[in-house]
Short mmCIF file of C-alpha atoms and ligand atoms in Angstrom, two decimals:
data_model
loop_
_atom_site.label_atom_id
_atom_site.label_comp_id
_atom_site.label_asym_id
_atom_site.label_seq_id
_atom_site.Cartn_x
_atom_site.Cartn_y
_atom_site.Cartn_z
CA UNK L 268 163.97 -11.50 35.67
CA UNK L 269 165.13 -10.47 32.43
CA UNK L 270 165.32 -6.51 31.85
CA UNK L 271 165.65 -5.04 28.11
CA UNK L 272 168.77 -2.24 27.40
CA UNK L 273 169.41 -0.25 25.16
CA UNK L 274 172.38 2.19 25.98
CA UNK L 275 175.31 3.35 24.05
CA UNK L 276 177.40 0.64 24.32
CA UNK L 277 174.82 -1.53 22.35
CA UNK L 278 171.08 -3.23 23.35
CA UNK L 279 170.15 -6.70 24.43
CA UNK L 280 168.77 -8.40 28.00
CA UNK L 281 170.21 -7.89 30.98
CA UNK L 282 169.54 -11.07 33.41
CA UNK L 283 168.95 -10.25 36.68
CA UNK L 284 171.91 -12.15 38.70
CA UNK L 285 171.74 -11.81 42.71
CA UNK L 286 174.45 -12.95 44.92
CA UNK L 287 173.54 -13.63 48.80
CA UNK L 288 176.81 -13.77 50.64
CA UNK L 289 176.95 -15.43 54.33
CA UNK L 290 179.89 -15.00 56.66
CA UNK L 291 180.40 -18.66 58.07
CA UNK L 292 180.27 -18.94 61.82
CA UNK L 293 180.79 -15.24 61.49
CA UNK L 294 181.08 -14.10 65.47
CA UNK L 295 183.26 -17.62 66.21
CA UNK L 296 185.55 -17.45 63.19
CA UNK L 297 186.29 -13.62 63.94
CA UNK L 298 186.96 -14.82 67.83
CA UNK L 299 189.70 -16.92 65.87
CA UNK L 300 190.95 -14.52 63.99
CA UNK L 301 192.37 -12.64 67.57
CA UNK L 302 193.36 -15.85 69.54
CA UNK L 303 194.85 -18.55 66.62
CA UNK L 304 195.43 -20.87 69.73
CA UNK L 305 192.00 -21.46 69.79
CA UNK L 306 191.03 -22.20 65.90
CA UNK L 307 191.41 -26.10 66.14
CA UNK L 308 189.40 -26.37 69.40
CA UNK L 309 185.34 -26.21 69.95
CA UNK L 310 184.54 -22.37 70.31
CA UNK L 311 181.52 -20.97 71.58
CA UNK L 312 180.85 -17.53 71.67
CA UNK L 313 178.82 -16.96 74.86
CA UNK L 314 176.75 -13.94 76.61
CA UNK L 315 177.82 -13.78 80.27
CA UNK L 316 180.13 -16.33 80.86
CA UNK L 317 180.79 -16.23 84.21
CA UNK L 318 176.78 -16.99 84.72
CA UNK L 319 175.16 -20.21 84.64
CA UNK L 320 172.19 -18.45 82.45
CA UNK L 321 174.62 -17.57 79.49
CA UNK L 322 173.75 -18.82 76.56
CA UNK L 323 175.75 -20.16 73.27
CA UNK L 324 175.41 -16.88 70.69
CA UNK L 325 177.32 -18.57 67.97
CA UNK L 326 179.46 -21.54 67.58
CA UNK L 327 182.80 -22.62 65.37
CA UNK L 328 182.48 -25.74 63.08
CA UNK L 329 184.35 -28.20 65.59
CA UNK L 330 181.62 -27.17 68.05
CA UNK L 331 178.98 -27.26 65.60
CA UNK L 332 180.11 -31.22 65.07
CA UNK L 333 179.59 -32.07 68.83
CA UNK L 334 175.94 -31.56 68.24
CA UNK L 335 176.52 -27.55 69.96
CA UNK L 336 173.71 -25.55 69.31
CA UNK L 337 172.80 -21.29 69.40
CA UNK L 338 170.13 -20.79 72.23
CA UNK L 339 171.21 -23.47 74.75
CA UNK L 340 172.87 -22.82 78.15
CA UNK L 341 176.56 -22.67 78.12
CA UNK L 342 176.46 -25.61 80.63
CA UNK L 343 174.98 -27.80 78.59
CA UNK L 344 177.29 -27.03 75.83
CA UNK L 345 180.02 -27.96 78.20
CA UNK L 346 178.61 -31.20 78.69
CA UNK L 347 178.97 -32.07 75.21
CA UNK L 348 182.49 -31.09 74.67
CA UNK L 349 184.84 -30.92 77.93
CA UNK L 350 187.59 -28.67 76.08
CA UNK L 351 184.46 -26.28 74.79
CA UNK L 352 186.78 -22.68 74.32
CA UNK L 353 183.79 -20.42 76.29
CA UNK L 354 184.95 -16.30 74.80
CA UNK L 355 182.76 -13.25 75.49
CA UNK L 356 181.08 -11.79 72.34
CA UNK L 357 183.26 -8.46 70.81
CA UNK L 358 180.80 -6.83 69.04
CA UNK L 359 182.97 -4.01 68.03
CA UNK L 360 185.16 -6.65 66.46
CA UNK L 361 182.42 -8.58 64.45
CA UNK L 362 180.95 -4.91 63.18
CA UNK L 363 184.43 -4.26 61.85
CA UNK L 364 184.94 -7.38 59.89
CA UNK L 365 180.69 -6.94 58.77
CA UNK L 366 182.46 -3.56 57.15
CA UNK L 367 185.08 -5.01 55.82
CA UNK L 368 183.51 -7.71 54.02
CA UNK L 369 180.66 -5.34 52.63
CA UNK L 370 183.57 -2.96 51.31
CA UNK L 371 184.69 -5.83 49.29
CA UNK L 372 180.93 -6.46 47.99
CA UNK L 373 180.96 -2.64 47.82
CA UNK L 374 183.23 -2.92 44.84
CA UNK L 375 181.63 -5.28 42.74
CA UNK L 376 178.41 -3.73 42.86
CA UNK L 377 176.22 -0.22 44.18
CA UNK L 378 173.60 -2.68 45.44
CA UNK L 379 174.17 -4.08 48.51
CA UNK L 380 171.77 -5.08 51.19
CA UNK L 381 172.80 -5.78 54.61
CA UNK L 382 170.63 -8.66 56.34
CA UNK L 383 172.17 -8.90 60.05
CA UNK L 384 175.63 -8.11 60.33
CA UNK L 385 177.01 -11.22 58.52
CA UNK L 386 174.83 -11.54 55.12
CA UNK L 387 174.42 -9.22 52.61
CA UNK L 388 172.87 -9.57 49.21
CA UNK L 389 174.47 -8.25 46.29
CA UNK L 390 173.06 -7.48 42.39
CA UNK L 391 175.64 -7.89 40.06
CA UNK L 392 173.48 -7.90 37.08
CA UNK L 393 175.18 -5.79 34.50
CA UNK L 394 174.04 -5.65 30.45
CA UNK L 395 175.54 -8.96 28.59
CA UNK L 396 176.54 -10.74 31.94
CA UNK L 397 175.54 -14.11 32.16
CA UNK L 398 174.84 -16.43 35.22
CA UNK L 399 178.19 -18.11 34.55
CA UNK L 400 180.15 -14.78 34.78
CA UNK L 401 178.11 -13.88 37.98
CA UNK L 402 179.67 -17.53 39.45
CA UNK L 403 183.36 -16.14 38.36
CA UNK L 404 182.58 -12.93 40.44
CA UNK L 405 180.94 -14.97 43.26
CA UNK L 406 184.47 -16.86 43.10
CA UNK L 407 186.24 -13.88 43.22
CA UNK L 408 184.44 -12.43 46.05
CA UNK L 409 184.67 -15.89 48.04
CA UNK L 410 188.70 -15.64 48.08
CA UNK L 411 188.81 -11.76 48.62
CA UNK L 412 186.96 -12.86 51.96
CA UNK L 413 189.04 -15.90 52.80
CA UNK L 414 192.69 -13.87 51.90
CA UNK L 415 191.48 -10.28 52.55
CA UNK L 416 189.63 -11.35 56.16
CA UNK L 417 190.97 -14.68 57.52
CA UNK L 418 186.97 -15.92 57.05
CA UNK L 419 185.81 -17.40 55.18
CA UNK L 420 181.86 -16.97 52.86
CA UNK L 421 179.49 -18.92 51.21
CA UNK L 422 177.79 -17.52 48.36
CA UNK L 423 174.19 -18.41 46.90
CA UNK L 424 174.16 -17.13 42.87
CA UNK L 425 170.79 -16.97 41.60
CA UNK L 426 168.31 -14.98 39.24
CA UNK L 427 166.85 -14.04 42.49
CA UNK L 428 166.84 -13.01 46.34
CA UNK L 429 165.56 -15.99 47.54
CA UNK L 430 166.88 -18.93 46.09
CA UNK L 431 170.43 -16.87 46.25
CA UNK L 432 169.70 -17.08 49.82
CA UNK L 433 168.66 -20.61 49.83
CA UNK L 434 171.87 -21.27 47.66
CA UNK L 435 174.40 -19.94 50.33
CA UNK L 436 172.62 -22.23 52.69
CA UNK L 437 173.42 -25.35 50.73
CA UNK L 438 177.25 -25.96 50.17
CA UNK L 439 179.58 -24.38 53.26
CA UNK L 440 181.77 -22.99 54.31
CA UNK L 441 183.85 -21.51 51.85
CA UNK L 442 181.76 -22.36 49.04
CA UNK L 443 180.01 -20.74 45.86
CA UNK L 444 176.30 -22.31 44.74
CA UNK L 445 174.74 -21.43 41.47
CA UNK L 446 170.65 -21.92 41.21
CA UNK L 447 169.82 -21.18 37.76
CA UNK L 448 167.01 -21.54 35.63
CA UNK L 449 168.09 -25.10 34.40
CA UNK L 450 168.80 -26.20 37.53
CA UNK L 451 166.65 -24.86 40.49
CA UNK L 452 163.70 -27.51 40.29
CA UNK L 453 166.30 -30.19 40.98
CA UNK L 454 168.07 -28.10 43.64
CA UNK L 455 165.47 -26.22 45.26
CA UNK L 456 162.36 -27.90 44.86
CA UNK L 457 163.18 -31.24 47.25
CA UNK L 458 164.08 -28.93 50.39
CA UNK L 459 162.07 -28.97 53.08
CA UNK L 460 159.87 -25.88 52.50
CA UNK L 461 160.68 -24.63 56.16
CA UNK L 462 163.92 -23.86 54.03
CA UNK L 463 162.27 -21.31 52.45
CA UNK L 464 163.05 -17.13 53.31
CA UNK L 465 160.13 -16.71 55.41
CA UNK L 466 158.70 -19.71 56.15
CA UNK L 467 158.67 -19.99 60.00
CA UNK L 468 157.66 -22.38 61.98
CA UNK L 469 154.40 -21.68 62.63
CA UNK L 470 153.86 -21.19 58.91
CA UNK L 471 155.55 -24.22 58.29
CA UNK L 472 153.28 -26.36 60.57
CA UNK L 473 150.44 -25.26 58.56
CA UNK L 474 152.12 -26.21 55.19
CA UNK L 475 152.75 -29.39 56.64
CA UNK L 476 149.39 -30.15 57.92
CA UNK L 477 148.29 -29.53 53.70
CA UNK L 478 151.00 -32.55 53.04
CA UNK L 479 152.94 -29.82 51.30
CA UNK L 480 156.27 -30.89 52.78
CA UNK L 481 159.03 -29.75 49.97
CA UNK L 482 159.77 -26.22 48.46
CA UNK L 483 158.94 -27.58 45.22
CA UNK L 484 155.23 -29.13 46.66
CA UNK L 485 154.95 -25.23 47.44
CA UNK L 486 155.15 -24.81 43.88
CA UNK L 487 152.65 -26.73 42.75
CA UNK L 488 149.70 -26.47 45.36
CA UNK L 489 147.03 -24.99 44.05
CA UNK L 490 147.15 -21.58 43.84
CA UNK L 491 143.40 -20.54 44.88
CA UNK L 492 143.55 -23.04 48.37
CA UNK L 493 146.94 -21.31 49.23
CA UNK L 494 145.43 -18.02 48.85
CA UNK L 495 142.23 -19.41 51.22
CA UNK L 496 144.33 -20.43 53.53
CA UNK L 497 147.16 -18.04 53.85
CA UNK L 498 145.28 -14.66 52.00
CA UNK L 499 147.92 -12.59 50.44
CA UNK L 500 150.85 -14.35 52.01
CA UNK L 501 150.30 -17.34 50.70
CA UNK L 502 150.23 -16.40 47.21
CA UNK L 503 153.55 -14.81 48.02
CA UNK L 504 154.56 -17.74 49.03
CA UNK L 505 154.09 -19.65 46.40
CA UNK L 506 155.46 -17.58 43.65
CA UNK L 507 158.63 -17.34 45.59
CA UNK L 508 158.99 -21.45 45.88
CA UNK L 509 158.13 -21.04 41.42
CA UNK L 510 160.90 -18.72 41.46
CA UNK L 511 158.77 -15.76 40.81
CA UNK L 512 160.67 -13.21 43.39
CA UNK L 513 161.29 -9.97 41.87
CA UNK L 514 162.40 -7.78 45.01
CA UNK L 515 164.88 -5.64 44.62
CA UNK L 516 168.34 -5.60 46.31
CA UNK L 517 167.91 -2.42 48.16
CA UNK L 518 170.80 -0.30 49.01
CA UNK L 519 169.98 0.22 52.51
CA UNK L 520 173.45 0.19 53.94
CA UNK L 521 174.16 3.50 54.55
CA UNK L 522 170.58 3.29 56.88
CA UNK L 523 172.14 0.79 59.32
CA UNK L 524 174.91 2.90 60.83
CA UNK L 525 172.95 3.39 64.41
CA UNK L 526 173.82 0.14 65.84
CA UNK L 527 171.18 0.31 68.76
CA UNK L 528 168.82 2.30 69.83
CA UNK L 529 167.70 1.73 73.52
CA UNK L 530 166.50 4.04 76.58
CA UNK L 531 166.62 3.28 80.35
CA UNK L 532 164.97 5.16 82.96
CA UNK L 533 165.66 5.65 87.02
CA UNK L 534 162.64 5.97 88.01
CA UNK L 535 161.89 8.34 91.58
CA UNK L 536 161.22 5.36 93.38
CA UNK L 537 162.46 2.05 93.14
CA UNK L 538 161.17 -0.64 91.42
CA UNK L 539 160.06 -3.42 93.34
CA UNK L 540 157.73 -5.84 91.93
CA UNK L 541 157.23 -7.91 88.42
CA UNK L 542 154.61 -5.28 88.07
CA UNK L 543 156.86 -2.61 88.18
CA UNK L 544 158.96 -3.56 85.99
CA UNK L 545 156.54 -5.03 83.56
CA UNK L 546 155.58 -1.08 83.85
CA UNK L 547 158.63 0.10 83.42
CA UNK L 548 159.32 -2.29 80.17
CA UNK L 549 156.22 -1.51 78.67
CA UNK L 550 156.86 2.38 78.64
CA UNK L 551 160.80 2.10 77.45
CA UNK L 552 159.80 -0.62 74.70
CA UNK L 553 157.11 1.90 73.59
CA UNK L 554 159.74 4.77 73.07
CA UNK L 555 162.37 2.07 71.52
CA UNK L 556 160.06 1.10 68.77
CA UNK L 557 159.32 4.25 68.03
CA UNK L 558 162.15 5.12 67.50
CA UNK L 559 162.98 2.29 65.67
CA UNK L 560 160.12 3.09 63.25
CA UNK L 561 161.44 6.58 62.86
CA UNK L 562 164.75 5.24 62.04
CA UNK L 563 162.95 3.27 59.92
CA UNK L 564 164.58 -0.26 61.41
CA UNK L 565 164.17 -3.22 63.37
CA UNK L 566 166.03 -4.71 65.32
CA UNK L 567 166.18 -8.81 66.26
CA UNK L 568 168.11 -8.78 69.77
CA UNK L 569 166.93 -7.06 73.36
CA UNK L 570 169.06 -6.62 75.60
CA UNK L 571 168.19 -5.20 79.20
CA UNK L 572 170.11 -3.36 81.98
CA UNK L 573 169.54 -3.82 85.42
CA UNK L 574 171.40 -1.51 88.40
CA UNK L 575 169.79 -2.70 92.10
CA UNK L 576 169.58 -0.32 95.12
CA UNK L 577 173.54 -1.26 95.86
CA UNK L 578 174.55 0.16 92.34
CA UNK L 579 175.20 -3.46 90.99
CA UNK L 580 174.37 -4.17 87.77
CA UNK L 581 174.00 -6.34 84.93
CA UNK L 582 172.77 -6.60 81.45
CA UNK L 583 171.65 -9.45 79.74
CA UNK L 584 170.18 -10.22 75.85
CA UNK L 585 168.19 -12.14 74.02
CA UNK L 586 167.08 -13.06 70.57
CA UNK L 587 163.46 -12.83 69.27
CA UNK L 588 162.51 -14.84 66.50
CA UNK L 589 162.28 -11.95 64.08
CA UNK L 590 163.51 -8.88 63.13
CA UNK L 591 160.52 -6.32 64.79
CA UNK L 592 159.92 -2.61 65.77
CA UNK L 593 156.55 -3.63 67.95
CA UNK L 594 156.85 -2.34 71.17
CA UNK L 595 154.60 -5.72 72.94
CA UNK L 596 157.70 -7.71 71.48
CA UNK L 597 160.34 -5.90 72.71
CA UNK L 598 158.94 -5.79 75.98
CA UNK L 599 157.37 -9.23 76.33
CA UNK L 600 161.31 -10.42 75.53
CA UNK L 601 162.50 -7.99 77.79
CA UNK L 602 160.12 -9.47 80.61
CA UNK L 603 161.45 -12.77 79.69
CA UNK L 604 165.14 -11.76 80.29
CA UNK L 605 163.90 -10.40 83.48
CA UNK L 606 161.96 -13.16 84.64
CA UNK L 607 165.12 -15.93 83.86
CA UNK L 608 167.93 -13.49 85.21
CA UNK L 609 166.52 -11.25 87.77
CA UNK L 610 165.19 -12.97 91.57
CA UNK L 611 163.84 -9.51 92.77
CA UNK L 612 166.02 -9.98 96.14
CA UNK L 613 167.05 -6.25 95.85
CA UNK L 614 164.79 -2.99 94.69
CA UNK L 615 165.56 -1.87 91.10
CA UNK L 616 167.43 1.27 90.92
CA UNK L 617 167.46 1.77 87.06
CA UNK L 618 165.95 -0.55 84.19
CA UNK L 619 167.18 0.01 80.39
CA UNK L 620 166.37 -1.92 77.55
CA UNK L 621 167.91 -1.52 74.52
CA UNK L 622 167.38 -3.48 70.77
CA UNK L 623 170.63 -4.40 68.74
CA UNK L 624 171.40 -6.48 65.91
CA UNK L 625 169.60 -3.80 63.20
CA UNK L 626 168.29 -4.12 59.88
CA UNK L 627 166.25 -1.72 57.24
CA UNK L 628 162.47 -2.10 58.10
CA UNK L 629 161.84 -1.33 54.22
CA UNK L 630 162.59 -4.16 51.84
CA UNK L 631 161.79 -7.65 52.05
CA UNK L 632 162.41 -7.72 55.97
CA UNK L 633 159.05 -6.84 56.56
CA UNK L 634 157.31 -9.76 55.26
CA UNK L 635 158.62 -11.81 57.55
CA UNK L 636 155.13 -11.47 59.22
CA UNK L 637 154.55 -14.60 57.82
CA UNK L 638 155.33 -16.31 60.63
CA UNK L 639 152.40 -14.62 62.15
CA UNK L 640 150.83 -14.47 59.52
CA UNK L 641 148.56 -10.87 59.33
CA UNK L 642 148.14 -10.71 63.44
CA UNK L 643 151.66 -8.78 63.52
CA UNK L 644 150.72 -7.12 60.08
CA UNK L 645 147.63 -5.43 62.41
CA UNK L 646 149.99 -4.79 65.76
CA UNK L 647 152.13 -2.81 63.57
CA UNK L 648 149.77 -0.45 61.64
CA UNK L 649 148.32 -0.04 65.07
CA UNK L 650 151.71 1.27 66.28
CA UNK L 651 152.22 3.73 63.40
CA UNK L 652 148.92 4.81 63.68
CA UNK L 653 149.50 5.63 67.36
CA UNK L 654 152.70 7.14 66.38
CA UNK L 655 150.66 9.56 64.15
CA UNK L 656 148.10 10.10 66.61
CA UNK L 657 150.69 11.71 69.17
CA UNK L 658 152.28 13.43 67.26
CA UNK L 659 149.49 15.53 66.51
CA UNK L 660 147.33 15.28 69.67
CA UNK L 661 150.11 14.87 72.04
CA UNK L 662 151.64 12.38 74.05
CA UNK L 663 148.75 11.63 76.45
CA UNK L 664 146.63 11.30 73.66
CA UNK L 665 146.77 7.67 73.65
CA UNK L 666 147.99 5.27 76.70
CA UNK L 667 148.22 1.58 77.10
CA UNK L 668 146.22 0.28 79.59
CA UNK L 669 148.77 -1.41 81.98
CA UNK L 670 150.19 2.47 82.49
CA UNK L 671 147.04 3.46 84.33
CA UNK L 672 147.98 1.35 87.32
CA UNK L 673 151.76 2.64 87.07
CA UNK L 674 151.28 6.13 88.34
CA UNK L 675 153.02 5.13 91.61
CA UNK L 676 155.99 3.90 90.23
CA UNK L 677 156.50 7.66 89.36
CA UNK L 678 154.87 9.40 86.32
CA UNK L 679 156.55 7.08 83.80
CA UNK L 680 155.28 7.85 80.80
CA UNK L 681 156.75 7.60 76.58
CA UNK L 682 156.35 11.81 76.94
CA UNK L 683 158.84 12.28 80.56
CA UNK L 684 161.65 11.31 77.92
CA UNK L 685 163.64 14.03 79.77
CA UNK L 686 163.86 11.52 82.55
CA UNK L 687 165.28 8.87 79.65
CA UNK L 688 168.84 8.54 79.10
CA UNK L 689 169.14 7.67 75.41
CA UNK L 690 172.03 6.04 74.86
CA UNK L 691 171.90 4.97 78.14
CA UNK L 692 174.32 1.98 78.99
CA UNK L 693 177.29 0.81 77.64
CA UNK L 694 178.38 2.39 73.86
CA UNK L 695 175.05 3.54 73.30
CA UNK L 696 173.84 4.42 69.74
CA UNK L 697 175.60 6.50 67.24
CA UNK L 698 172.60 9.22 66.39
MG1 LIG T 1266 176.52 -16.56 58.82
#
C-alpha cells in the first residue's frame, strides 16, 4: 500500500514495508543457549519426559534432519535418532529471550505485533524509505538477533503482512527474504496455497478439490465462484494470494503480558467418572474463555492439572490447531488430554485447566476461522452473546445443557467462582 505525506520535512509516498520476524527453532535453540554441550546433537524439547505420552514440543535443526517432527511421541522420536538430547520445556527462559528479541524490534519501529512468543511483525514504513532500505534494516535486525541473543531469525520483507510472513518461511535460518512488487508472482504465486496465512487444512482440501493447487491459482480463480463457495472468506482469500492485504501491524504487545489464564476447582466430592470430569471441564473452560474474551485474547495451548485422592498430581498440555477463546474447544482438548493421560484408577481430588501460549484476539488472529470456515465465526458470537446475557441477567441466566446432570458432582457452576482458584497451579497468571 502506498500512503501520501505531506509533513514538514517535505511530501511524497510512503510505501508500506512490513517485516515478519521468526525465531528459528526458537524453544530448542534457547535450550542451547544454557547447555552448549548439547548444540551439535539432535535436541528435542519435550513435555513430560519421564512419561511415555510426552510429546516432541519443538525440535533443533539436526533433529529436524532425522525426519523429527512437533506432535509425535517422544518414543518415536527416539527411534529415529538413538543420541536424541530429550530437555524439559523452560518457559520462563523462552519468554525472556521472546522479550529480548521484541526489544530489539522495539527499536526500529512503534509497531510491533506479537504472533506466539517467537514471531512478531514489524512496520518499518517511514516517508522516503524504500523496500531496499527496509532489506538493510531487516539485515540489521537479523545480526542484532544472532550477536545480541545467540539465535538466530529469519525475516520475511514485504509490502504486506502476509507475504512478509510467507517470506520468513522461505529461506532459514538466519536468513532475510524480500517479496516485492516485481518479484512476488514468481516467488509467491507457485507455493502450495496451504502456504498461505490462513489456509488450513480443511480449507485447503476444498481449494484443492477446485484444482486450485498454488497461491498464485488462488489469484486467479474467479472471483464470484470463490465467493459461492467460501462467502466472505473466500474473497478474503483471494485478495490476500493478489497481494491485496492491507491489515495493519497492530501494536498489541503491551496486551500480552498475562501469560495464562486458567482456573481449577476441588470440587466437595470427588470426581469419579469421564462424566465428571467432562462436567467439571465444561464449567472451568466456560470461565477460561471468558476470561480470555475479557482479556481480549486467545490462547493456542491447554494444559490440565490433575491431583488424585492420594494428593498426586500431574499436569499435562496440548496444542489446538488454532489460536481460540471458545469454551467447547478448550474443553473438548482438555477431555482429550484427559482421556490419553488419565486411567481413572484413583478418584479426582482437584481438576484445573489452564490456556497458555497467548495472543491479541483483535487483529488478523481472528480470521483464522477459516479453517472452519463461519461454523466457529457462529460458536463465538454465541459466546459473547452469552457473556452479555449474564452479565445482565445473572449467572444462572443461561446454562449448558451437560450442567443439568452435574448437580451431584457438587453445585459446579461458572458463578461458585469463589470455589475457583485463579491462578491455580504452578506460576499462575500475572493479572
Ligand atoms: Mg519460529
Amino acid at each position: 500500500m502506498f500512503v501520501l505525506y505531506n509533513t514538514p520535512e517535505g511530501r511524497g509516498i510512503m510505501e508500506t514495508i512490513i517485516l515478519h520476524a521468526d525465531l528459528n527453532s526458537f524453544y530448542a535453540s534457547v535450550e542451547c543457549l544454557y547447555n552448549p554441550a548439547i548444540r551439535n546433537l539432535p535436541v528435542a524439547v519435550c513435555g513430560s519426559v519421564e512419561n511415555r505420552h510426552g510429546i516432541v514440543l519443538a525440535k533443533n535443526q539436526q533433529a529436524k534432519a532425522v525426519g523429527i517432527r512437533t506432535g509425535e511421541a517422544v518414543w518415536q522420536a527416539k527411534l529415529k535418532a538413538a543420541n536424541l538430547v530429550v530437555v524439559p520445556p523452560h518457559y520462563d527462559r523462552y519468554l525472556r529471550f521472546g522479550n529480548l528479541a521484541r526489544e530489539i524490534y522495539c527499536s526500529y519501529s512503534e509497531k510491533v505485533q506479537p504472533f506466539g512468543m517467537d514471531e512478531a511483525w514489524i512496520d518499518i514504513s517511514f516517508p522516503g524509505r524504500t523496500m531496499d532500505q527496509g532489506y538493510e534494516i531487516a539485515e540489521k535486525i537479523r545480526r542484532r538477533i544472532k550477536f545480541e541473543l545467540g539465535i538466530t531469525v529469519s525475516i520475511g520483507v514485504s509490502f504486506n503482512k502476509v507475504f512478509s510472513k510467507l517470506g520468513s518461511d522461505m529461506k532459514k535460518p538466519d536468513a532475510v527474504t524480500v517479496i516485492d512488487r516485481d518479484n512476488y508472482k514468481d516467488k509467491v504465486w507457485p507455493l502450495d496455497v496451504g502456504e498461505l496465512l490462513y489456509v488450513g487444512y480443511a480449507t485447503k482440501r476444498k481449494l484443492n478439490s477446485w484444482n486450485i493447487n498454488t497461491i498464485g491459482e488462488l489469484a486467479d480463480i474467479d472471483a464470484v465462484f470463490i465467493r459461492e463457495k467460501l462467502g466472505k472468506c473466500g474473497t478474503i482469500l483471494k485478495d490476500y494470494a493478489m497481494g491485496n492485504d492491507y491489515s495493519p501491524v497492530e501494536n498489541t504487545q503491551h496486551e500480552t503480558i498475562i501469560k495464562s489464564i486458567g482456573n481449577s476447582t476441588t470440587p466437595p466430592k470427588d470426581l469419579c467418572s469421564t462424566e465428571d470430569i467432562k462436567i467439571t471441564s465444561f464449567v472451568l473452560a466456560e470461565s477460561v474463555a471468558r476470561r480470555l474474551r475479557e482479556h481480549g485474547l486467545k490462547g493456542k495451548t491447554v494444559q490440565i492439572y490433575i491431583r488424585d485422592c492420594d494428593l498426586e498430581s500431574f499436569e499435562r498440555q496440548g496444542q489446538l490447531s488454532d489460536y481460540t477463546n471458545i469454551s467447547s474447544e478448550i474443553a473438548d482438548r482438555a477431555m482429550k488430554l484427559v482421556k490419553a493421560n488419565w486411567y481413572f484408577n484413583k478418584p479426582v481430588r482437584s481438576f484445573g485447566i489452564r490456556v497458555t501460549d497467548l495472543a491479541s484476539s483483535k487483529g488478523p488472529i481472528q480470521i483464522s476461522i477459516f479453517k472452519e470456515e463461519n461454523k466457529r465465526f457462529k460458536t463465538m458470537d454465541l459466546e459473547y452473546s452469552i457473556d452479555s446475557i449474564r452479565k445482565r441477567y445473572g449467572p444462572y441466566a443461561v446454562q449448558r445443557a451437560v450442567l443439568i446432570h452435574g448437580r451431584d458432582c457438587g453445585d459446579l457452576s461458572d458463578s461458585t467462582e469463589a470455589l475457583m482458584r485463579k491462578v491455580s497451579f504452578n506460576t499462575g497468571e500475572k493479572r
